[in-house]
Tab-separated table of C-alpha atoms in Angstrom:
chain	number	residue	atom	x	y	z
T	294	MET	CA	143.102	64.336	-64.236
T	295	ALA	CA	144.072	67.269	-62.035
T	296	ASP	CA	141.611	69.393	-60.071
T	297	PHE	CA	143.264	72.806	-60.115
T	298	TYR	CA	141.064	74.111	-57.291
T	299	THR	CA	142.182	71.259	-55.031
T	300	THR	CA	145.796	71.814	-56.077
T	301	LEU	CA	145.649	75.416	-54.830
T	302	GLY	CA	143.375	74.592	-51.891
T	303	VAL	CA	140.628	77.055	-52.861
T	304	PRO	CA	136.862	76.597	-53.416
T	305	ARG	CA	135.440	76.607	-56.941
T	306	ASP	CA	133.896	80.055	-56.384
T	307	ALA	CA	137.169	81.581	-55.162
T	308	THR	CA	137.847	85.174	-56.208
T	309	ASP	CA	140.844	86.134	-58.340
T	310	GLU	CA	142.532	87.660	-55.306
T	311	ALA	CA	142.019	84.494	-53.241
T	312	ILE	CA	143.526	82.395	-56.022
T	313	LYS	CA	146.501	84.722	-56.273
T	314	GLN	CA	147.126	84.662	-52.525
T	315	ALA	CA	146.823	80.880	-52.323
T	316	TYR	CA	149.298	80.425	-55.161
T	317	ARG	CA	151.825	82.870	-53.733
T	318	LYS	CA	151.774	81.092	-50.363
T	319	LEU	CA	152.363	77.670	-51.962
T	320	ALA	CA	154.926	78.990	-54.451
T	321	MET	CA	156.989	80.500	-51.645
T	322	LYS	CA	156.963	77.095	-49.948
T	323	PHE	CA	157.824	74.891	-52.941
T	324	HIS	CA	159.993	77.192	-55.068
T	325	PRO	CA	163.038	75.163	-56.278
T	326	ASP	CA	165.475	77.852	-55.145
T	327	ARG	CA	164.145	77.518	-51.627
T	328	ASN	CA	164.371	73.712	-51.620
T	329	ALA	CA	167.883	73.227	-53.019
T	330	GLY	CA	166.495	71.877	-56.279
T	331	ALA	CA	164.648	68.966	-54.585
T	332	GLN	CA	162.777	66.957	-57.208
T	333	GLU	CA	159.583	66.639	-55.149
T	334	ALA	CA	159.401	70.379	-54.534
T	335	GLU	CA	160.112	71.108	-58.199
T	336	GLU	CA	157.212	68.893	-59.332
T	337	LYS	CA	154.887	70.473	-56.786
T	338	PHE	CA	155.929	73.954	-57.919
T	339	LYS	CA	155.104	73.039	-61.529
T	340	GLU	CA	151.692	71.675	-60.525
T	341	ILE	CA	150.596	74.695	-58.499
T	342	THR	CA	151.867	77.117	-61.157
T	343	GLU	CA	149.973	75.243	-63.863
T	344	ALA	CA	146.819	75.448	-61.719
T	345	TYR	CA	147.348	79.171	-61.085
T	346	ASP	CA	148.015	79.880	-64.767
T	347	VAL	CA	144.638	78.346	-65.670
T	348	LEU	CA	142.489	79.782	-62.879
T	349	ARG	CA	143.855	83.329	-63.221
T	350	ASP	CA	142.694	83.452	-66.862
T	351	PRO	CA	138.878	83.875	-67.192
T	352	GLN	CA	138.676	82.012	-70.521
T	353	LYS	CA	140.808	79.078	-69.385
T	354	ARG	CA	138.986	78.916	-66.060
T	355	ALA	CA	135.591	78.784	-67.780
T	356	ALA	CA	136.764	75.937	-70.050
T	357	PHE	CA	138.157	74.040	-67.057
T	358	ASP	CA	134.959	74.533	-65.021
T	359	ARG	CA	132.914	73.020	-67.837
T	360	TYR	CA	135.144	70.271	-69.226
T	361	GLY	CA	137.945	69.751	-66.721
T	362	GLU	CA	141.627	69.653	-67.653
T	363	ALA	CA	140.883	67.951	-70.978
T	364	GLY	CA	138.717	70.919	-71.995
T	365	LEU	CA	141.750	73.204	-72.103
T	366	ARG	CA	142.591	71.845	-75.560
T	367	GLY	CA	140.194	72.588	-78.374
T	368	GLY	CA	137.466	73.791	-76.040
T	369	GLY	CA	137.955	77.517	-76.378
T	370	SER	CA	141.493	77.655	-74.974
T	371	ALA	CA	143.554	76.162	-77.765
T	372	GLY	CA	146.582	78.167	-76.651
T	373	PHE	CA	146.953	76.243	-73.386
T	374	HIS	CA	149.839	73.844	-73.005
T	375	HIS	CA	151.626	72.024	-70.226
T	376	VAL	CA	153.752	74.243	-67.986
T	377	ASP	CA	157.379	73.152	-67.630
T	378	LEU	CA	159.751	74.409	-64.931
T	379	THR	CA	161.176	77.273	-66.988
T	380	GLU	CA	157.687	78.622	-67.702
T	381	ALA	CA	156.643	78.088	-64.081
T	382	LEU	CA	159.559	80.184	-62.859
T	383	GLY	CA	158.738	82.838	-65.455
T	384	ILE	CA	155.080	83.010	-64.387
T	385	PHE	CA	156.060	83.342	-60.741
T	386	MET	CA	158.572	86.121	-61.391
T	387	ARG	CA	156.190	87.901	-63.751
T	388	ASP	CA	153.398	88.157	-61.177
T	389	PHE	CA	155.356	88.263	-57.918
T	390	GLY	CA	158.876	89.402	-58.790
T	391	GLY	CA	158.304	92.867	-57.373
T	392	MET	CA	156.483	91.858	-54.201
T	393	SER	CA	157.881	91.857	-50.709
T	394	GLY	CA	158.903	88.495	-49.362
T	395	LEU	CA	161.210	87.519	-52.229
T	396	ASP	CA	164.218	88.429	-50.103
T	397	GLU	CA	163.346	85.506	-47.878
T	398	LEU	CA	162.839	83.239	-50.870
T	399	PHE	CA	166.211	83.904	-52.437
T	400	GLY	CA	168.167	84.052	-49.192
T	401	GLY	CA	168.287	87.722	-48.227
T	402	GLY	CA	170.393	90.175	-50.154
T	403	GLY	CA	169.135	89.408	-53.634
T	404	GLY	CA	172.035	87.158	-54.668
T	405	GLY	CA	170.110	83.906	-54.628
T	406	ARG	CA	171.525	80.429	-54.881
T	407	GLY	CA	170.750	78.643	-58.179
T	408	ARG	CA	168.602	75.573	-58.030
T	409	GLY	CA	171.433	73.373	-59.369
T	410	GLY	CA	171.140	69.647	-58.869
T	411	ALA	CA	170.159	67.077	-61.475
T	412	ARG	CA	167.833	68.228	-64.215
T	413	THR	CA	164.461	66.638	-64.871
T	414	GLY	CA	164.069	64.772	-68.138
T	415	ALA	CA	162.332	66.433	-71.071
T	416	ASP	CA	158.585	66.021	-71.510
T	417	VAL	CA	157.409	63.695	-74.291
T	418	LYS	CA	154.294	64.094	-76.437
T	419	VAL	CA	152.458	61.163	-78.040
T	420	SER	CA	149.297	61.054	-80.158
T	421	ILE	CA	146.636	58.390	-79.561
T	422	PRO	CA	144.120	57.637	-82.371
T	423	LEU	CA	140.534	57.071	-81.223
T	424	THR	CA	137.251	56.122	-82.842
T	425	LEU	CA	133.998	57.849	-81.957
T	426	GLY	CA	132.828	54.591	-80.376
T	427	GLU	CA	135.844	54.596	-78.059
T	428	VAL	CA	135.149	58.224	-77.182
T	429	ALA	CA	131.540	57.384	-76.324
T	430	ALA	CA	132.458	54.608	-73.893
T	431	GLY	CA	135.920	55.571	-72.680
T	432	VAL	CA	138.755	53.154	-73.258
T	433	GLU	CA	142.048	51.964	-71.827
T	434	LYS	CA	144.884	51.826	-74.328
T	435	SER	CA	148.613	51.301	-74.246
T	436	PHE	CA	151.395	52.696	-76.373
T	437	THR	CA	155.061	51.935	-76.817
T	438	ILE	CA	157.492	54.817	-76.658
T	439	LYS	CA	161.243	55.291	-76.628
T	440	VAL	CA	162.398	56.873	-73.378
T	441	LEU	CA	165.617	57.340	-71.478
T	442	ASP	CA	165.932	55.069	-68.433
T	443	PRO	CA	168.670	55.083	-65.759
T	444	CYS	CA	171.831	53.333	-66.897
T	445	ASP	CA	171.996	49.946	-65.196
T	446	ARG	CA	175.811	50.038	-65.066
T	447	CYS	CA	176.231	53.287	-63.119
T	448	GLU	CA	172.679	53.300	-61.669
T	449	GLY	CA	172.019	56.685	-63.253
T	450	SER	CA	174.925	58.557	-61.689
T	451	GLY	CA	176.939	58.824	-64.905
T	452	ALA	CA	180.116	57.785	-63.079
T	453	GLU	CA	182.004	54.555	-63.713
T	454	PRO	CA	181.406	52.124	-60.813
T	455	GLY	CA	184.047	52.689	-58.147
T	456	SER	CA	184.828	56.238	-59.250
T	457	LYS	CA	183.765	59.447	-57.566
T	458	THR	CA	182.179	62.760	-58.465
T	459	SER	CA	183.285	66.138	-57.179
T	460	ARG	CA	181.601	69.471	-56.800
T	461	CYS	CA	182.096	71.776	-59.762
T	462	GLY	CA	184.669	74.434	-58.992
T	463	THR	CA	183.294	76.925	-61.515
T	464	CYS	CA	179.778	77.208	-60.102
T	465	ALA	CA	180.458	75.869	-56.603
T	466	GLY	CA	177.848	73.173	-57.134
T	467	SER	CA	174.971	75.492	-58.037
T	468	GLY	CA	174.878	74.482	-61.712
T	469	GLU	CA	174.574	78.119	-62.746
T	470	VAL	CA	176.860	81.048	-63.375
T	471	ARG	CA	175.784	84.655	-62.971
T	472	ARG	CA	177.235	87.553	-64.903
T	473	ALA	CA	176.661	91.181	-63.956
T	474	GLN	CA	176.780	93.855	-66.649
T	475	ARG	CA	176.432	97.582	-66.286
T	476	SER	CA	174.711	99.747	-68.841
T	477	PHE	CA	173.139	103.148	-69.138
T	478	PHE	CA	169.959	101.744	-67.562
T	479	GLY	CA	171.724	100.177	-64.579
T	480	GLN	CA	173.108	96.765	-63.674
T	481	PHE	CA	171.743	93.604	-65.254
T	482	VAL	CA	172.402	90.082	-63.968
T	483	SER	CA	172.153	87.157	-66.381
T	484	VAL	CA	171.971	83.533	-65.258
T	485	ALA	CA	173.105	80.650	-67.475
T	486	PRO	CA	173.967	76.953	-67.039
T	487	CYS	CA	177.530	76.410	-65.920
T	488	PRO	CA	179.701	75.614	-68.976
T	489	THR	CA	181.993	73.339	-66.970
T	490	CYS	CA	179.417	70.931	-65.526
T	491	ALA	CA	176.583	71.623	-68.012
T	492	GLY	CA	174.325	72.714	-65.177
T	493	GLN	CA	174.747	69.554	-63.082
T	494	GLY	CA	176.739	71.147	-60.267
T	495	LYS	CA	179.200	68.259	-60.190
T	496	VAL	CA	182.072	66.910	-62.259
T	497	ILE	CA	182.542	63.213	-63.000
T	498	ASP	CA	186.139	62.035	-62.695
T	499	SER	CA	185.610	58.819	-64.693
T	500	PRO	CA	182.465	58.748	-66.920
T	501	CYS	CA	180.513	55.515	-67.201
T	502	LYS	CA	181.678	53.472	-70.190
T	503	ARG	CA	178.162	52.395	-71.121
T	504	CYS	CA	176.296	55.726	-71.039
T	505	LYS	CA	179.329	58.022	-71.568
T	506	GLY	CA	178.560	59.930	-68.391
T	507	GLU	CA	174.912	60.655	-69.230
T	508	GLY	CA	173.549	58.329	-66.578
T	509	ARG	CA	170.805	57.105	-68.890
T	510	THR	CA	170.263	54.780	-71.841
T	511	ARG	CA	167.522	54.498	-74.444
T	512	ALA	CA	164.800	51.904	-73.940
T	513	ASP	CA	161.329	50.965	-75.185
T	514	ARG	CA	158.504	51.148	-72.655
T	515	THR	CA	154.855	50.145	-73.009
T	516	ILE	CA	152.630	52.470	-71.011
T	517	PRO	CA	148.895	51.994	-70.309
T	518	VAL	CA	146.594	54.998	-70.236
T	519	ALA	CA	142.923	55.258	-69.243
T	520	ILE	CA	141.140	57.641	-71.609
T	521	PRO	CA	137.937	59.189	-70.233
T	522	ALA	CA	134.762	59.234	-72.284
T	523	GLY	CA	133.834	62.335	-74.257
T	524	VAL	CA	137.273	63.646	-75.225
T	525	SER	CA	137.883	65.565	-78.459
T	526	THR	CA	140.732	65.921	-80.920
T	527	GLY	CA	143.493	68.097	-79.468
T	528	GLN	CA	142.590	67.484	-75.848
T	529	TYR	CA	145.165	65.668	-73.736
T	530	ILE	CA	146.042	64.174	-70.378
T	531	THR	CA	149.372	64.390	-68.578
T	532	LEU	CA	151.120	61.305	-67.208
T	533	ARG	CA	153.344	62.924	-64.610
T	534	GLY	CA	156.730	61.369	-63.991
T	535	ALA	CA	156.302	58.743	-66.713
T	536	GLY	CA	158.737	60.141	-69.310
T	537	SER	CA	162.504	60.129	-69.686
T	538	VAL	CA	164.861	60.535	-66.749
T	539	GLY	CA	167.154	63.538	-66.616
T	540	PRO	CA	170.933	63.264	-66.953
T	541	GLN	CA	172.999	61.995	-64.027
T	542	GLY	CA	170.171	61.019	-61.726
T	543	GLY	CA	167.599	63.623	-62.744
T	544	GLY	CA	163.909	62.909	-62.236
T	545	ARG	CA	161.532	61.761	-64.928
T	546	GLY	CA	159.707	64.207	-67.152
T	547	ASP	CA	156.041	63.927	-68.105
T	548	ILE	CA	154.243	62.328	-71.031
T	549	LEU	CA	151.514	64.346	-72.740
T	550	VAL	CA	148.965	62.035	-74.363
T	551	VAL	CA	147.158	63.970	-77.098
T	552	PHE	CA	143.920	62.572	-78.550
T	553	ASN	CA	143.151	62.330	-82.253
T	554	VAL	CA	139.525	61.311	-82.844
T	555	ALA	CA	138.781	59.906	-86.313
T	556	GLU	CA	135.762	61.223	-88.162
T	557	ASP	CA	132.655	59.036	-88.232
T	558	THR	CA	130.751	59.539	-91.486
T	559	ARG	CA	127.461	58.757	-89.748
T	560	PHE	CA	127.647	61.745	-87.413
T	561	GLU	CA	128.554	65.383	-87.112
T	562	ARG	CA	129.812	66.429	-83.698
T	563	ASP	CA	129.396	69.655	-81.759
T	564	GLY	CA	130.977	69.154	-78.338
T	565	GLU	CA	128.947	66.452	-76.630
T	566	ASP	CA	126.018	66.752	-79.084
T	567	LEU	CA	125.743	64.541	-82.174
T	568	TYR	CA	123.829	65.072	-85.437
T	569	CYS	CA	122.852	62.353	-87.866
T	570	GLU	CA	120.524	61.782	-90.813
T	571	VAL	CA	118.329	58.739	-91.446
T	572	LEU	CA	116.237	57.853	-94.480
T	573	ALA	CA	112.559	56.879	-94.460
T	574	THR	CA	110.103	55.814	-97.152
T	575	TYR	CA	106.999	57.785	-98.080
T	576	PRO	CA	104.628	55.311	-96.365
T	577	GLN	CA	106.731	55.482	-93.173
T	578	LEU	CA	106.463	59.271	-93.090
T	579	VAL	CA	102.752	59.307	-93.879
T	580	LEU	CA	101.627	56.438	-91.655
T	581	GLY	CA	104.295	56.571	-88.947
T	582	ALA	CA	106.872	53.874	-88.230
T	583	ASP	CA	109.786	52.764	-86.070
T	584	ILE	CA	113.077	53.517	-87.784
T	585	GLU	CA	116.605	52.525	-86.769
T	586	VAL	CA	119.008	55.250	-85.696
T	587	PRO	CA	122.773	54.578	-85.447
T	588	THR	CA	124.836	55.165	-82.312
T	589	PRO	CA	128.612	55.583	-81.925
T	590	SER	CA	128.837	52.198	-80.194
T	591	GLY	CA	127.400	50.470	-83.284
T	592	ALA	CA	124.148	49.185	-81.724
T	593	PRO	CA	121.220	51.108	-83.283
T	594	PHE	CA	118.074	52.048	-81.369
T	595	SER	CA	114.488	52.440	-82.538
T	596	LEU	CA	112.976	55.899	-82.978
T	597	ARG	CA	109.218	56.265	-83.348
T	598	VAL	CA	108.329	58.571	-86.240
T	599	PRO	CA	104.713	59.786	-85.925
T	600	SER	CA	102.308	59.844	-88.844
T	601	GLY	CA	102.446	62.946	-91.010
T	602	THR	CA	106.179	63.522	-90.497
T	603	GLN	CA	107.636	65.886	-93.075
T	604	SER	CA	110.944	65.210	-94.819
T	605	GLY	CA	113.726	67.155	-93.109
T	606	GLN	CA	112.052	67.161	-89.698
T	607	VAL	CA	114.533	66.956	-86.799
T	608	PHE	CA	113.902	64.883	-83.684
T	609	LEU	CA	115.779	65.651	-80.465
T	610	VAL	CA	116.733	62.561	-78.479
T	611	ARG	CA	117.900	63.573	-75.004
T	612	GLY	CA	120.951	61.863	-73.519
T	613	ARG	CA	121.933	59.954	-76.673
T	614	GLY	CA	124.995	62.095	-77.391
T	615	LEU	CA	128.509	61.798	-75.965
T	616	PRO	CA	129.403	61.902	-72.265
T	617	ARG	CA	130.594	65.200	-70.854
T	618	VAL	CA	134.273	65.177	-69.948
T	619	ASN	CA	134.818	65.228	-66.168
T	620	ALA	CA	131.135	65.940	-65.580
T	621	LYS	CA	127.867	64.092	-65.191
T	622	GLY	CA	125.396	63.563	-67.996
T	623	GLU	CA	125.487	63.162	-71.746
T	624	GLY	CA	124.807	65.379	-74.726
T	625	ASP	CA	121.859	65.021	-77.093
T	626	LEU	CA	121.376	63.349	-80.459
T	627	HIS	CA	119.698	65.349	-83.230
T	628	VAL	CA	118.095	63.071	-85.853
T	629	ARG	CA	117.039	64.536	-89.203
T	630	VAL	CA	114.569	62.319	-91.093
T	631	GLN	CA	114.803	62.567	-94.870
T	632	LEU	CA	112.526	61.070	-97.518
T	633	TRP	CA	114.154	58.267	-99.493
T	634	THR	CA	113.138	58.231	-103.162
T	635	ALA	CA	113.570	55.109	-105.268
T	636	GLN	CA	115.529	55.883	-108.447
T	637	SER	CA	114.283	52.857	-110.456
T	638	PRO	CA	110.824	51.784	-109.207
T	639	SER	CA	109.475	48.440	-110.421
T	640	ASP	CA	106.412	48.165	-112.653
T	641	ASP	CA	104.181	47.315	-109.681
T	642	GLU	CA	105.540	50.251	-107.690
T	643	THR	CA	104.986	52.589	-110.604
T	644	LYS	CA	101.386	51.396	-110.953
T	645	LEU	CA	100.653	51.970	-107.274
T	646	LEU	CA	102.258	55.404	-107.385
T	647	ARG	CA	100.045	56.376	-110.325
T	648	GLN	CA	97.003	55.306	-108.351
T	649	LEU	CA	98.173	57.316	-105.354
T	650	GLU	CA	98.731	60.351	-107.548
T	651	SER	CA	95.165	60.164	-108.778
T	652	LEU	CA	93.842	60.044	-105.209
T	653	ARG	CA	95.897	62.958	-103.896
T	654	ALA	CA	95.673	66.184	-105.920
T	655	GLY	CA	98.884	67.629	-104.489
T	656	PRO	CA	100.188	69.735	-101.621
T	657	PRO	CA	97.918	72.461	-100.218
T	658	ALA	CA	98.203	75.997	-101.493
T	659	ALA	CA	100.700	78.319	-99.828
T	660	GLN	CA	99.372	80.057	-96.748
T	661	PRO	CA	99.003	83.886	-96.784
T	662	LYS	CA	101.566	84.210	-94.020
T	663	GLY	CA	104.119	81.806	-95.349
T	664	PHE	CA	107.805	81.620	-94.591
T	665	TRP	CA	108.950	84.393	-96.920
T	666	SER	CA	106.217	86.745	-95.716
T	667	LYS	CA	107.421	86.342	-92.152
T	668	VAL	CA	111.022	86.951	-93.265
T	669	LYS	CA	110.002	90.199	-94.975
T	670	GLU	CA	108.120	91.331	-91.879
T	671	THR	CA	111.155	90.595	-89.712
T	672	LEU	CA	113.401	92.606	-92.029
T	673	GLY	CA	110.920	95.455	-92.158
T	674	ALA	CA	110.192	95.109	-95.872
């Protein structure tokens, strides 16, 4: 998983201004318009913008500091999602569009060259079912998904072998067309994909007969993924460059692997802490005993219940919860011990219970400062 601080090259205690400056410096270097649409620069621009978008937001940053990238789903920042190139460009222009230095980025006089070139394939989202036991230990799984791979006939170019491609005359190879409109508020410039080449910047003279000029064909791929321990439903990891290729030689998109953890009827979960309930007999509570407590892995452990334990008492077992995502240590297990009452006691059991009843008169009288008295005092009654 990504470390957004390392991506931006800042320490974990960096100020908001330091984060902003670090991002601007890297964004100016890797912006697609400044690198002629190079795939490597485009991917780097997406990564640093995703890191900036998280660290500039106090709520997202707090979730990331505690849980890592996986904590940005379901851990207080449910609105977070993977940043694609369009969003990355929007974030950059939103925060830096009016700052000096953009003249250099877009080539001087404000009429910048479009990024053009082959487009990256679309991102793909898959859902992986998990059990609580798998979450507790971490697991490696694989899934099969339909993706678009380069056409083996034209090697992804989209052109029939032996034929050539030419630069689009409409957009001059940029893949974009710009239209200027004047209004009462001034001049507005809109940018849209070139209608002639569909944003590719080139025109194929003879399209490939197998892929019809797309440069890609559908295929099934089995992909392994290592799932860290402690994840929750809705959290995800990103497999960068593992998705479908773009048309006519475009790079691969990403695969977002979203986790779906099945409920375990033995436990209730609160982050990395677990809660469970175990039953004990009256003699076990009175005399003390070792009782078995379940664990997500399936192997129970023994918990010593001291003599005189009351029904409903909760025992805190440190470190028996779930691992913390991208951090050291484990959560705790909270065990509530409840009295088990036989619904149909045998004749011998009934006889012994009668004898016990005659020996023990009953529970002690209520204390003067009982529970409800303290509640009334707290409320000022």
